[in-house]
CSV table of C-alpha atoms and ligand atoms in Angstrom, one decimal:
chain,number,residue,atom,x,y,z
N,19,UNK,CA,7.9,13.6,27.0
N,20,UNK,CA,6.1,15.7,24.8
N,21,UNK,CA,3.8,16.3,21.4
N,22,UNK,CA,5.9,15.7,18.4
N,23,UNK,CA,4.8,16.6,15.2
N,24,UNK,CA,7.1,14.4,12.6
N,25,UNK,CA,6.8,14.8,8.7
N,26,UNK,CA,8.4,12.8,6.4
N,27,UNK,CA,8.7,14.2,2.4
N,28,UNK,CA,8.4,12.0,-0.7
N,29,UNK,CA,12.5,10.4,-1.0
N,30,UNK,CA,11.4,9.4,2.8
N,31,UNK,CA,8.2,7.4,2.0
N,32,UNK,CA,9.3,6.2,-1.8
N,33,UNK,CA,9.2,2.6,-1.4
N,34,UNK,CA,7.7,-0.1,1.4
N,35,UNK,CA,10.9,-0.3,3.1
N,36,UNK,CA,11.0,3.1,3.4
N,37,UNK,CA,7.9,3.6,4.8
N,38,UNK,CA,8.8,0.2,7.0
N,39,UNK,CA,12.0,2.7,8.1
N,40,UNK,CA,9.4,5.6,8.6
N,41,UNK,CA,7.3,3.4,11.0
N,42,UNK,CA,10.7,2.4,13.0
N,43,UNK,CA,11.5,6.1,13.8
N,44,UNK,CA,8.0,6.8,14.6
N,45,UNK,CA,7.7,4.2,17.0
N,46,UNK,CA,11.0,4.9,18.8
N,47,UNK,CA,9.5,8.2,19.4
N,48,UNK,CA,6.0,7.0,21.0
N,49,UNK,CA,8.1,4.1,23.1
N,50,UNK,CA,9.9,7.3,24.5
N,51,UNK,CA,6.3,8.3,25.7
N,52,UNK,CA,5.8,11.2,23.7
N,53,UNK,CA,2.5,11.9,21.5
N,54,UNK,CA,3.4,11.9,17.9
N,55,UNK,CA,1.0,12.9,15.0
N,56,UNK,CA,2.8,12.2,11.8
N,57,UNK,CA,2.2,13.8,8.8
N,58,UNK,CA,3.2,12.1,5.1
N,59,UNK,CA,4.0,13.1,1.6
N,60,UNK,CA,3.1,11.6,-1.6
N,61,UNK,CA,5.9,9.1,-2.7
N,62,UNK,CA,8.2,11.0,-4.5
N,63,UNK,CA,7.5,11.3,-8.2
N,64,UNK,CA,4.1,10.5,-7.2
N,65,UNK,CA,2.1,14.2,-8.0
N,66,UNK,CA,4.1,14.4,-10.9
N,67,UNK,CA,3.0,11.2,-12.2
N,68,UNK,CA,-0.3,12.6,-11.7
N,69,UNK,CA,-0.2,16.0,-13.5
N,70,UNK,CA,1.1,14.1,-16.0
N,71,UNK,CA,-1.8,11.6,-15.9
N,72,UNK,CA,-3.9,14.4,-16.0
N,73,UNK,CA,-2.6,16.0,-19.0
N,74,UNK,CA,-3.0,12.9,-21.4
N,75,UNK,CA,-7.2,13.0,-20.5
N,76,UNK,CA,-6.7,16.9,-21.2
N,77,UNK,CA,-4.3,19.8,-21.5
N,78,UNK,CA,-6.0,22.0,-19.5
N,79,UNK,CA,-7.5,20.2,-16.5
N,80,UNK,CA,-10.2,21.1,-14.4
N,81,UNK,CA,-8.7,22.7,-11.0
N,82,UNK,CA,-11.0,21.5,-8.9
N,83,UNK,CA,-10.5,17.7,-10.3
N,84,UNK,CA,-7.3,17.8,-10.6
N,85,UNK,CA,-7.1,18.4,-6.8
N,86,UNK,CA,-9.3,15.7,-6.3
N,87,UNK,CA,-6.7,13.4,-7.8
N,88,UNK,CA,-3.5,14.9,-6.9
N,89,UNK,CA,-5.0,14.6,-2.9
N,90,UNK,CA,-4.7,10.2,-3.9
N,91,UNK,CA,-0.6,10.6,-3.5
N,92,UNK,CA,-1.4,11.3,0.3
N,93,UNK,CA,-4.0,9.3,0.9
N,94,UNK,CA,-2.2,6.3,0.1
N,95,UNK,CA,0.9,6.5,1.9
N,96,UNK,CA,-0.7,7.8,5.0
N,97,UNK,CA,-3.4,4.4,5.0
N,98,UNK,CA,0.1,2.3,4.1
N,99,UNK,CA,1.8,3.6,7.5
N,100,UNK,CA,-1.3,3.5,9.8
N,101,UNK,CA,-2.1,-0.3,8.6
N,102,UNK,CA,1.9,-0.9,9.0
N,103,UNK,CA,1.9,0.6,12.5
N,104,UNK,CA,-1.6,-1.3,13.6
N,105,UNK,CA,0.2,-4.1,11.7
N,106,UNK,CA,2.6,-3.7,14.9
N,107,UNK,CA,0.1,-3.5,17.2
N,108,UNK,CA,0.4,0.6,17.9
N,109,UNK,CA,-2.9,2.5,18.3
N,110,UNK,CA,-2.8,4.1,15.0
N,111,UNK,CA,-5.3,5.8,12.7
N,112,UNK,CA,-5.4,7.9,9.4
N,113,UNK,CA,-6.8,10.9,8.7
N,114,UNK,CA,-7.3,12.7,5.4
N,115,UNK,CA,-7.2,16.5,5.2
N,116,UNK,CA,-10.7,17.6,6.0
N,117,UNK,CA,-11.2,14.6,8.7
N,118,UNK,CA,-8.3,16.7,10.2
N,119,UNK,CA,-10.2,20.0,10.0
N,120,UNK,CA,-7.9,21.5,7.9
N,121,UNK,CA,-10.1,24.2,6.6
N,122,UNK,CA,-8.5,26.7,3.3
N,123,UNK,CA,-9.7,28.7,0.8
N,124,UNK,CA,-11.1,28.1,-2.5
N,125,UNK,CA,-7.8,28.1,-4.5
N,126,UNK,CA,-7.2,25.3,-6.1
N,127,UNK,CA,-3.7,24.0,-6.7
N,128,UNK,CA,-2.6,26.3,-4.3
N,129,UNK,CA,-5.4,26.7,-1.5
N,130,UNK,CA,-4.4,28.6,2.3
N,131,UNK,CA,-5.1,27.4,5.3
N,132,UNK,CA,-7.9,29.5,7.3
N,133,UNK,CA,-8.0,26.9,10.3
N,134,UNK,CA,-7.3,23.8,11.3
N,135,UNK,CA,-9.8,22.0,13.8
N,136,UNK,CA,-8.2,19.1,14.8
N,137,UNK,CA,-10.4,17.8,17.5
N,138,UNK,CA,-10.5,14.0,16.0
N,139,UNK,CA,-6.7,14.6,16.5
N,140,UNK,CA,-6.9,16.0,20.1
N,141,UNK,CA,-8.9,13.1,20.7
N,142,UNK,CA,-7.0,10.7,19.2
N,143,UNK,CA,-4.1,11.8,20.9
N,144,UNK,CA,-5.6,11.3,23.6
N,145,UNK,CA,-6.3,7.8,23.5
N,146,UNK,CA,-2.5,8.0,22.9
N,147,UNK,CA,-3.1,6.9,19.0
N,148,UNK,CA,-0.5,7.4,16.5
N,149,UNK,CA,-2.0,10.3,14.5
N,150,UNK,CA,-1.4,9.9,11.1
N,151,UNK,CA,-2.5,12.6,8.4
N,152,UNK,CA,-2.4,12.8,4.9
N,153,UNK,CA,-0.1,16.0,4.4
N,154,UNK,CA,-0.3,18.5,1.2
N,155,UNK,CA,-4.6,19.1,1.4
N,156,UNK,CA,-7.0,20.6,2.7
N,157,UNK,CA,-11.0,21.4,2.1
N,158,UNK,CA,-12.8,24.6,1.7
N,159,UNK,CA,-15.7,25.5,3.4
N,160,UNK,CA,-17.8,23.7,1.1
N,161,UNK,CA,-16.0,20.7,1.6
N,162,UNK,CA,-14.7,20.5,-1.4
N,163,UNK,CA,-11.0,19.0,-1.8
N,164,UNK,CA,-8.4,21.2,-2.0
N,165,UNK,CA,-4.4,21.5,-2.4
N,166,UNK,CA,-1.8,23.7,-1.1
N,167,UNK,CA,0.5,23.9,-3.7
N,168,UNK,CA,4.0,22.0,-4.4
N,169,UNK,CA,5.9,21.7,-1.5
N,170,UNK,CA,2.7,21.7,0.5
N,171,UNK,CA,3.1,19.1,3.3
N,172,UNK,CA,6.0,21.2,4.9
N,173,UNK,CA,2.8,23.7,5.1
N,174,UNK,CA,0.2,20.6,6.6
N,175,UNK,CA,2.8,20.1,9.3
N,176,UNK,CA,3.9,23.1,11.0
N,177,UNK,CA,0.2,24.4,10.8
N,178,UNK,CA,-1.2,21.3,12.5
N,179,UNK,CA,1.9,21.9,15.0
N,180,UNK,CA,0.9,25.4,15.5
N,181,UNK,CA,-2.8,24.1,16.2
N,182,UNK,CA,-1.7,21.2,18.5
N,183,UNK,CA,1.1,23.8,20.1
N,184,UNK,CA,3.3,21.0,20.0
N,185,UNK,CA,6.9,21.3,21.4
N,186,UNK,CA,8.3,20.5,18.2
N,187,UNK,CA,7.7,20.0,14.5
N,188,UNK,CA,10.1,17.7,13.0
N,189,UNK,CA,10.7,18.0,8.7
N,190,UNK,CA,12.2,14.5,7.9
N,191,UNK,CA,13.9,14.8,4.3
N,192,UNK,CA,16.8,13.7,2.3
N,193,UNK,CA,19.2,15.7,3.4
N,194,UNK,CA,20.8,16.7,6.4
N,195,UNK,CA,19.0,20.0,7.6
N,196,UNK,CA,18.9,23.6,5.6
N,197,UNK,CA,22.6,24.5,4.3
N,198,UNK,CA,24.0,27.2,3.4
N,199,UNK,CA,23.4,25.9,-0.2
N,200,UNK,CA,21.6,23.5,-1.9
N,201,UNK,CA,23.9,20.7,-1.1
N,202,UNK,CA,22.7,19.1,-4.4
N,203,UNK,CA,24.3,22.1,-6.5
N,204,UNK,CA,27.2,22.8,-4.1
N,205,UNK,CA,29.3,20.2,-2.9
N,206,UNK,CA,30.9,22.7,-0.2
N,207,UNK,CA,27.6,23.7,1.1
N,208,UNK,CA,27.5,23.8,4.8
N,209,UNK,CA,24.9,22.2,7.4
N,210,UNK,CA,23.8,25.1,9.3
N,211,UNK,CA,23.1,24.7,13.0
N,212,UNK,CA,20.1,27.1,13.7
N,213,UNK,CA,18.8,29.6,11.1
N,214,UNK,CA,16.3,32.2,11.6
N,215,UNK,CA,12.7,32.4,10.6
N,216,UNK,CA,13.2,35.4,8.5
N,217,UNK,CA,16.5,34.4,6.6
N,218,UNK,CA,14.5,30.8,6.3
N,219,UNK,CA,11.8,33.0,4.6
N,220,UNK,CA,13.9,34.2,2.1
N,221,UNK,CA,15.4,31.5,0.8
N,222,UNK,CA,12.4,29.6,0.5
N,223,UNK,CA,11.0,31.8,-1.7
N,224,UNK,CA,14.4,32.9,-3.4
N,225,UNK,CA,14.5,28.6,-4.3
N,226,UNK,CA,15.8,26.7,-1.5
N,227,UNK,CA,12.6,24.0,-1.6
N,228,UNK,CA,13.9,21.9,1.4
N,229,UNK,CA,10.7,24.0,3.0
N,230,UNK,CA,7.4,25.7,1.4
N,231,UNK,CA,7.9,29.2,2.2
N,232,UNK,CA,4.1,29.2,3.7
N,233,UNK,CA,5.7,26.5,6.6
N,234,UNK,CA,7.9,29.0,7.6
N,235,UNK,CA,5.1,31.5,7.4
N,236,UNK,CA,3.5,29.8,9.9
N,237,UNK,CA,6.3,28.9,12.0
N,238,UNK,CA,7.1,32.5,12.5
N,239,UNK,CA,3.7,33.8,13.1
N,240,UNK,CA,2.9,30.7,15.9
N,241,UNK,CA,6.2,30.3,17.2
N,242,UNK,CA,6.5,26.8,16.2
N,243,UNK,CA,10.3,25.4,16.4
N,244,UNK,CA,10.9,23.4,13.6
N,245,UNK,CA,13.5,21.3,13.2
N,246,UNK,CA,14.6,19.9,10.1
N,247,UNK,CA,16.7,17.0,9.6
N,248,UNK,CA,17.4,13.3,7.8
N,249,UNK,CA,15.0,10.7,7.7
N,250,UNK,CA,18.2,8.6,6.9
N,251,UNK,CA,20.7,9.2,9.9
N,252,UNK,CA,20.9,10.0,13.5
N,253,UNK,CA,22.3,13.8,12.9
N,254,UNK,CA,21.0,16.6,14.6
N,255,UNK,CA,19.5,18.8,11.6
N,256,UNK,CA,18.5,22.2,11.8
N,257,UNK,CA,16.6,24.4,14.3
N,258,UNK,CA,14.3,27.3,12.3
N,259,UNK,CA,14.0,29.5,15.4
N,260,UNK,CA,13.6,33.1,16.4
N,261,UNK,CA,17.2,34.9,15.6
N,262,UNK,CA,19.9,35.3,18.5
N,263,UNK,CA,22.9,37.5,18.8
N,264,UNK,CA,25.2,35.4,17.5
N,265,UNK,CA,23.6,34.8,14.1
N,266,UNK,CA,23.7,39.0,13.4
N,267,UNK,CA,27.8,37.8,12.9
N,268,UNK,CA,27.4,36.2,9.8
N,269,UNK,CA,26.6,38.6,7.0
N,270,UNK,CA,25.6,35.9,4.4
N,271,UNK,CA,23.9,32.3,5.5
N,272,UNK,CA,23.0,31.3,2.8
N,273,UNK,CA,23.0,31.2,-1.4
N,274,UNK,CA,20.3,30.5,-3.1
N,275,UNK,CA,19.4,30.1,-7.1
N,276,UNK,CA,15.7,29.8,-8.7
N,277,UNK,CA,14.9,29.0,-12.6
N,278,UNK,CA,11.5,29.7,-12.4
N,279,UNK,CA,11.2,33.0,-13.5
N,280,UNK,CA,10.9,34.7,-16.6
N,281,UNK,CA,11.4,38.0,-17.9
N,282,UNK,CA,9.9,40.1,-20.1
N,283,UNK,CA,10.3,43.9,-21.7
N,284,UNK,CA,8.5,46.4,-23.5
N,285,UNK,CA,10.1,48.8,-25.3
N,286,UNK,CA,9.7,52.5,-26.2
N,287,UNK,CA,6.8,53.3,-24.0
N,288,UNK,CA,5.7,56.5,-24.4
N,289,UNK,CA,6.7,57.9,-20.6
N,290,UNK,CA,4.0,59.2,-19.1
N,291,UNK,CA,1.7,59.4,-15.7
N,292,UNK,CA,0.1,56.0,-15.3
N,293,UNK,CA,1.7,53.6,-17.7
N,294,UNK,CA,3.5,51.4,-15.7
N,295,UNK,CA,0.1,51.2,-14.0
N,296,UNK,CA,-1.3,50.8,-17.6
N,297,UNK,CA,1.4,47.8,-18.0
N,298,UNK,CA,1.0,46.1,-14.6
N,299,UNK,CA,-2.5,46.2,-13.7
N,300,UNK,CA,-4.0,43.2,-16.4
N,301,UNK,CA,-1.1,41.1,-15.3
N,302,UNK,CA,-1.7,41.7,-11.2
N,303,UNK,CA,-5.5,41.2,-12.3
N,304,UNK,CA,-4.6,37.9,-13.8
N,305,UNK,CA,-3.9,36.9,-10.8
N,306,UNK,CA,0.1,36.8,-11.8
N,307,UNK,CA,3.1,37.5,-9.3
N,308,UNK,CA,5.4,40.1,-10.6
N,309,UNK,CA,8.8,39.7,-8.7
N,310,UNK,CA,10.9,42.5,-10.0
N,311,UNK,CA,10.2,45.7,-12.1
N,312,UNK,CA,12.8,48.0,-13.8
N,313,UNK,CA,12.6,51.4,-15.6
N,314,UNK,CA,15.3,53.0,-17.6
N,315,UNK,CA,15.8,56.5,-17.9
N,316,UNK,CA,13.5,58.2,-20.7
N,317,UNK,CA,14.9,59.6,-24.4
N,318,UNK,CA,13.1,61.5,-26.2
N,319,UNK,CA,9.9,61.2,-24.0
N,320,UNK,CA,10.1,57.2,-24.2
N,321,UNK,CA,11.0,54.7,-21.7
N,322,UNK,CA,11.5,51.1,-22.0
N,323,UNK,CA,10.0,48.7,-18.8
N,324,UNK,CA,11.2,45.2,-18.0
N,325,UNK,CA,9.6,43.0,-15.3
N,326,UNK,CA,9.7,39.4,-13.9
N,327,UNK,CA,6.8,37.1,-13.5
N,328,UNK,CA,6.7,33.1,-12.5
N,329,UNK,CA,7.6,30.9,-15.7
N,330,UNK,CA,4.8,29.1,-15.2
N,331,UNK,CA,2.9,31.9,-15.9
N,332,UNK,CA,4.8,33.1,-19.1
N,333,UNK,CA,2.6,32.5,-21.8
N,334,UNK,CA,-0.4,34.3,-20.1
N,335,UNK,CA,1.8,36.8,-19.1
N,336,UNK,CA,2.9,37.5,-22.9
N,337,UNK,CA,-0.6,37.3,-24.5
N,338,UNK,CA,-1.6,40.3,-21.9
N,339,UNK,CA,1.0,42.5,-22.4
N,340,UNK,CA,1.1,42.1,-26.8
N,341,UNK,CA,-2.5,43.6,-26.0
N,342,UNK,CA,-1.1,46.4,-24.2
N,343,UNK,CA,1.8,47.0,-25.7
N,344,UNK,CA,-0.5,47.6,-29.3
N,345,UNK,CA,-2.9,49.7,-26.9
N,346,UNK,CA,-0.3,52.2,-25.5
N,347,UNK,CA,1.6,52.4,-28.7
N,348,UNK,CA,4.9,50.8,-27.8
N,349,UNK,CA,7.4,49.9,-30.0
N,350,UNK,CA,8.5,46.4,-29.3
N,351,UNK,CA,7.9,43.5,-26.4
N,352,UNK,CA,10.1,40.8,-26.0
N,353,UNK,CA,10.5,37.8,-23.3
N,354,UNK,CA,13.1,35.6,-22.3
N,355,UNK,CA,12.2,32.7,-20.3
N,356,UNK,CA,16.1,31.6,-20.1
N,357,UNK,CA,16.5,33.5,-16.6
N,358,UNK,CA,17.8,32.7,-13.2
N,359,UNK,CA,17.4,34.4,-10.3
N,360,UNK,CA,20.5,34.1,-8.0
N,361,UNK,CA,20.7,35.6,-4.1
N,362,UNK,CA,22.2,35.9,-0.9
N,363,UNK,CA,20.9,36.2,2.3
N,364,UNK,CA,21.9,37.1,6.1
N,365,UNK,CA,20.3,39.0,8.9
N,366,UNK,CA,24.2,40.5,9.6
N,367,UNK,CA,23.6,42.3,6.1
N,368,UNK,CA,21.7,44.6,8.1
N,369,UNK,CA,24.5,45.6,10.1
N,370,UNK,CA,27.3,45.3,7.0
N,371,UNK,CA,27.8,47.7,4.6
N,372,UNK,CA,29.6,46.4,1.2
N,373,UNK,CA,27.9,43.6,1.0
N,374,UNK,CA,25.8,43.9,-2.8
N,375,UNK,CA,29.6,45.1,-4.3
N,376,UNK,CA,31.0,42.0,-3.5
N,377,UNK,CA,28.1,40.0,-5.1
N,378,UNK,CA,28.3,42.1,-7.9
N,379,UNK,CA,32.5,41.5,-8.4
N,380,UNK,CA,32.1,37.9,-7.6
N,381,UNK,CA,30.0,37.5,-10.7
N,382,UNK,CA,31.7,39.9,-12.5
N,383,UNK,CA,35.0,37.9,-11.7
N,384,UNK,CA,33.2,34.9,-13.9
N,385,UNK,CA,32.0,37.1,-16.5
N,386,UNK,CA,28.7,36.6,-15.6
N,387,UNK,CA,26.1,39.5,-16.4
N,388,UNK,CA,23.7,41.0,-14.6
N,389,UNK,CA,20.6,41.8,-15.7
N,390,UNK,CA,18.3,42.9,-12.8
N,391,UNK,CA,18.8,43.8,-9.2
N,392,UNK,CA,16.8,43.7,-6.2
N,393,UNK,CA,17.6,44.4,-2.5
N,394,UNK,CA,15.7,43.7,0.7
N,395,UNK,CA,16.8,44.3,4.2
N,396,UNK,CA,18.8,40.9,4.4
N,397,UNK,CA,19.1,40.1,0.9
N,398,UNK,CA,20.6,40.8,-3.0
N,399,UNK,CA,19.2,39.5,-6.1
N,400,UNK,CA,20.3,39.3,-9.4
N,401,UNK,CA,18.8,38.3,-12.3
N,402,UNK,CA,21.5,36.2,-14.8
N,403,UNK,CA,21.4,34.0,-17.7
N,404,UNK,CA,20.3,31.1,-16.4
N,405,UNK,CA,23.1,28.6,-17.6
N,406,UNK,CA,25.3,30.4,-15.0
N,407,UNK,CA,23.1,29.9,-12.1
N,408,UNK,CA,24.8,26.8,-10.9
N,409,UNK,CA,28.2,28.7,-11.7
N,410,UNK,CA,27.1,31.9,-9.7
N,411,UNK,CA,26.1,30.0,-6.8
N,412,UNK,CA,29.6,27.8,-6.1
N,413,UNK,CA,31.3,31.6,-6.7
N,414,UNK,CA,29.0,33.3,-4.6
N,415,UNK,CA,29.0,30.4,-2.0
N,416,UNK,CA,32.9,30.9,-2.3
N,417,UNK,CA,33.4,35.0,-2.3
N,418,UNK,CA,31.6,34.8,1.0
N,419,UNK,CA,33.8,32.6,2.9
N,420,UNK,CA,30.6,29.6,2.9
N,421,UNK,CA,33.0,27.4,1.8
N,422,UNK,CA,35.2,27.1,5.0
N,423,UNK,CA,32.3,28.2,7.4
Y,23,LIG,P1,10.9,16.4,0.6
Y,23,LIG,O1,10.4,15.5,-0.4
Y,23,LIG,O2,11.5,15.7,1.8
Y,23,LIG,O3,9.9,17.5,1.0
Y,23,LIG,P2,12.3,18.3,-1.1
Y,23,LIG,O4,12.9,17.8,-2.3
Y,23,LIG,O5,11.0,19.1,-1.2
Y,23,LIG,O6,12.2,17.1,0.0
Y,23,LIG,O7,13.4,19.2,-0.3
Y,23,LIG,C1,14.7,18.8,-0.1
Y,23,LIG,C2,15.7,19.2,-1.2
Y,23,LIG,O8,15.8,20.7,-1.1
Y,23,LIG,C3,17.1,18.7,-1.0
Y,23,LIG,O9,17.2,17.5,-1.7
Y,23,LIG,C4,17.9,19.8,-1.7
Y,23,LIG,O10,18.3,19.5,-3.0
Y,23,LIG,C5,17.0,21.0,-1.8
Y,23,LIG,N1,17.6,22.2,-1.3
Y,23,LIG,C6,17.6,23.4,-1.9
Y,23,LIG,N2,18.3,24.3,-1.2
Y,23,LIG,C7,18.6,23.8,0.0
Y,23,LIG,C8,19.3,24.2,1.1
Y,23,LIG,N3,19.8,25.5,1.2
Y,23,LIG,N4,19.5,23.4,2.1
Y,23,LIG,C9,19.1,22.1,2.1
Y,23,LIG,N5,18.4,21.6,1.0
Y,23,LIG,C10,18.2,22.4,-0.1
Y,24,LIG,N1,3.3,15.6,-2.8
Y,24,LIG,C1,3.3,17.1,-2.9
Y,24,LIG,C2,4.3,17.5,-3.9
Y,24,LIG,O1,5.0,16.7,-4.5
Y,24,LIG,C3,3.4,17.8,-1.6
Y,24,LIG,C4,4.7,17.5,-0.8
Y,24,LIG,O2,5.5,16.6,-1.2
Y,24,LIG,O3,5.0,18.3,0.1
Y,24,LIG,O4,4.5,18.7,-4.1
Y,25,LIG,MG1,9.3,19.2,0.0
């Protein structure tokens, strides 16, 4: 007996019978006399279907509307499961984000959380109801909508878990747990029993979606176990948890690929104090991300600079720089959007040497070029033409014994 936190993703709630499927699992966990407060996705293809809604009233829609709507994909599915469970006769009720508390920033499209209240859920919990709450948004403090980005219901979950100190938060999705690939890219990827919070981190924000890198965030910071798992079999997934010895054994846990970067350079900069400031400040001002920077060695007092920046943000990013590149008197500025950004990670790195030489002859071995290179404590990226990613991961996956784990 316990408090359960259990949410189920978009492929989980798709349909009626899904949701019908959703219900059964919930249930079984109440009967067991636990507390469960379930939090849903949109049905998948749902937001998208939105955005693109959006974009045929206007190509550049208002943020805070378009929050307003996009907030609809949860609100429906979490109403469908509490009327199915009351349907059933369970004490059930819905919540929407702000009737949770869940209180975030001002960011539009990609608000934080500040805090969550949750005392109609305490209550509610208490009176042994169901919970159930619309996952993916929030409200700032002036109660307007808000949303927490893609992805963002992973986020809902583990943060309401963290504020109801549950014993567990449960990530229902469509496939088996985190592997040591994306099992939809790599058919030898491995189901990996327990990973840690910090090797989770990374590959959620290197491109392994199956959690919002925020969700782990969260999970680390409030020691919430999360375990993540099918909504369509009995499996044990797996458990995101604080690392043990054991896991400093492996050297690489996992291989990950991401598509949405982009990349550009500016050549023949003159090279002098303050330029890369000069380069980088209007973008960071913009409010854009830059991933990686590199600088080659000066000739003739000039240097060229290349960076990477979301792809989303590509266009923005290009318009900023032509204006600085004219400004600072470079030569020429280029972009290439056609990037991918493929990595490994592992705590063992830490306590390996050798291991960014065999990425690098692994890809080398498939003639696949690098372009970029950056290192953290337990992980290697490379930047490579993206056509290759899928390539780079299956060799990768392979050079570092993943495929007979
Ligand atoms: P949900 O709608 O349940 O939130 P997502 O589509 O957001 O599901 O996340 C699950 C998907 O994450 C999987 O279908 C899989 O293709 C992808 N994925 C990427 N990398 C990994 C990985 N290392 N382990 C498991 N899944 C991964
Ligand atoms: N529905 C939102 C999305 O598609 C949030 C989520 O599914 O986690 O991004
Ligand atoms: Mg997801």
């Amino acid at each position: 007996m316990g408090l359960i936190v259990m949410k189920f993703g978009g492929t989980s709630v798709a349909n009626p019978e899904r949701i019908r499927h959703v219900a059964r699992r919930v249930v079984r966990s109440y009967d067991q006399g636990n507390n469960v407060v379930v939090i849903l996705s949109a049905m998948a293809g749902v937001t998208d279907g939105l955005i693109q809604l959006a974009k045929q009233v206007t190509d550049l829609p208002d943020k805070r509307e378009l929050d307003v709507l996009l907030a609809t994909g949860e609100q429906t599915t979490a109403a469908l499961l509490a009327m199915l469970l009351k349907s059933m006769k369970y004490p059930s009720m819905s919540l929407l984000g702000y009737q949770a508390e869940v209180v975030t920033d001002k960011t539009f499209g990609n608000a934080r959380i500040l805090e969550i209240g949750a005392t109609r859920i305490r209550d509610l919990i208490r009176e042994r109801h169901i919970v159930v709450v619309a996952g993916f948004q929030g409200c700032d403090p002036d109660g307007n909508i808000t949303t927490l980005g893609r992805g963002g219901s992973d986020t809902s979950a583990v943060a309401i878990a963290a504020a109801l100190k549950a014993d567990v938060c449960e990530i229902y999705t469509d496939v088996e747990g985190v592997y040591t690939a994306d099992p939809n890219v790599c058919k030898k990827a491995k189901k990996l029993k327990k990973i840690s919070y910090d090797e989770m981190m990374e590959m959620a924000s290197l491109g392994a979606k199956v959690l919002q890198i925020r969700s782990v965030e969260f999970a680390k910071r409030y020691n919430v176990p999360v375990h993540v798992r099918s909504s369509f079999s009995e499996e044990e997934g797996t458990m995101v948890i604080n690392p043990d010895k054991d896991m400093e054994s492996i050297v690489v846990t996992g291989v990950t690929s991401s598509k949405n970067e982009a990349r550009i350079t500016i050549t023949k900069v003159p090279d002098k104090p303050g330029i890369a400031a000069k380069i980088l400040g209007p973008i960071g001002e913009a409010g854009i991300v830059v991933d990686m920077i590199i600088q080659n060695p000066e000739t003739d007092g000039k240097t060229d600079l290349t960076f990477t920046i979301p792809s989303g943000n590509y266009r923005e990013a290009m318009q900023i720089e032509k204006r600085v590149a004219g400004e600072i008197g470079a030569e020429d500025i280029f972009g290439d959007e056609n990037i991918a950004k493929v990595s490994i990670t592992g705590v063992g790195m830490r306590s390996h040497s050798g291991v960014a030489a065999k990425m690098f002859s692994a890809l080398a071995k498939e003639n696949i070029n690098i372009q970029m290179i950056t290192t953290s404590e337990i992980r290697v990226s490379c930047v490579i033409e993206e056509k290759y990613a899928e390539l780079a991961v299956r060799a990768l996956h392979k050079a570092f014994g993943l495929d007979h784990l």
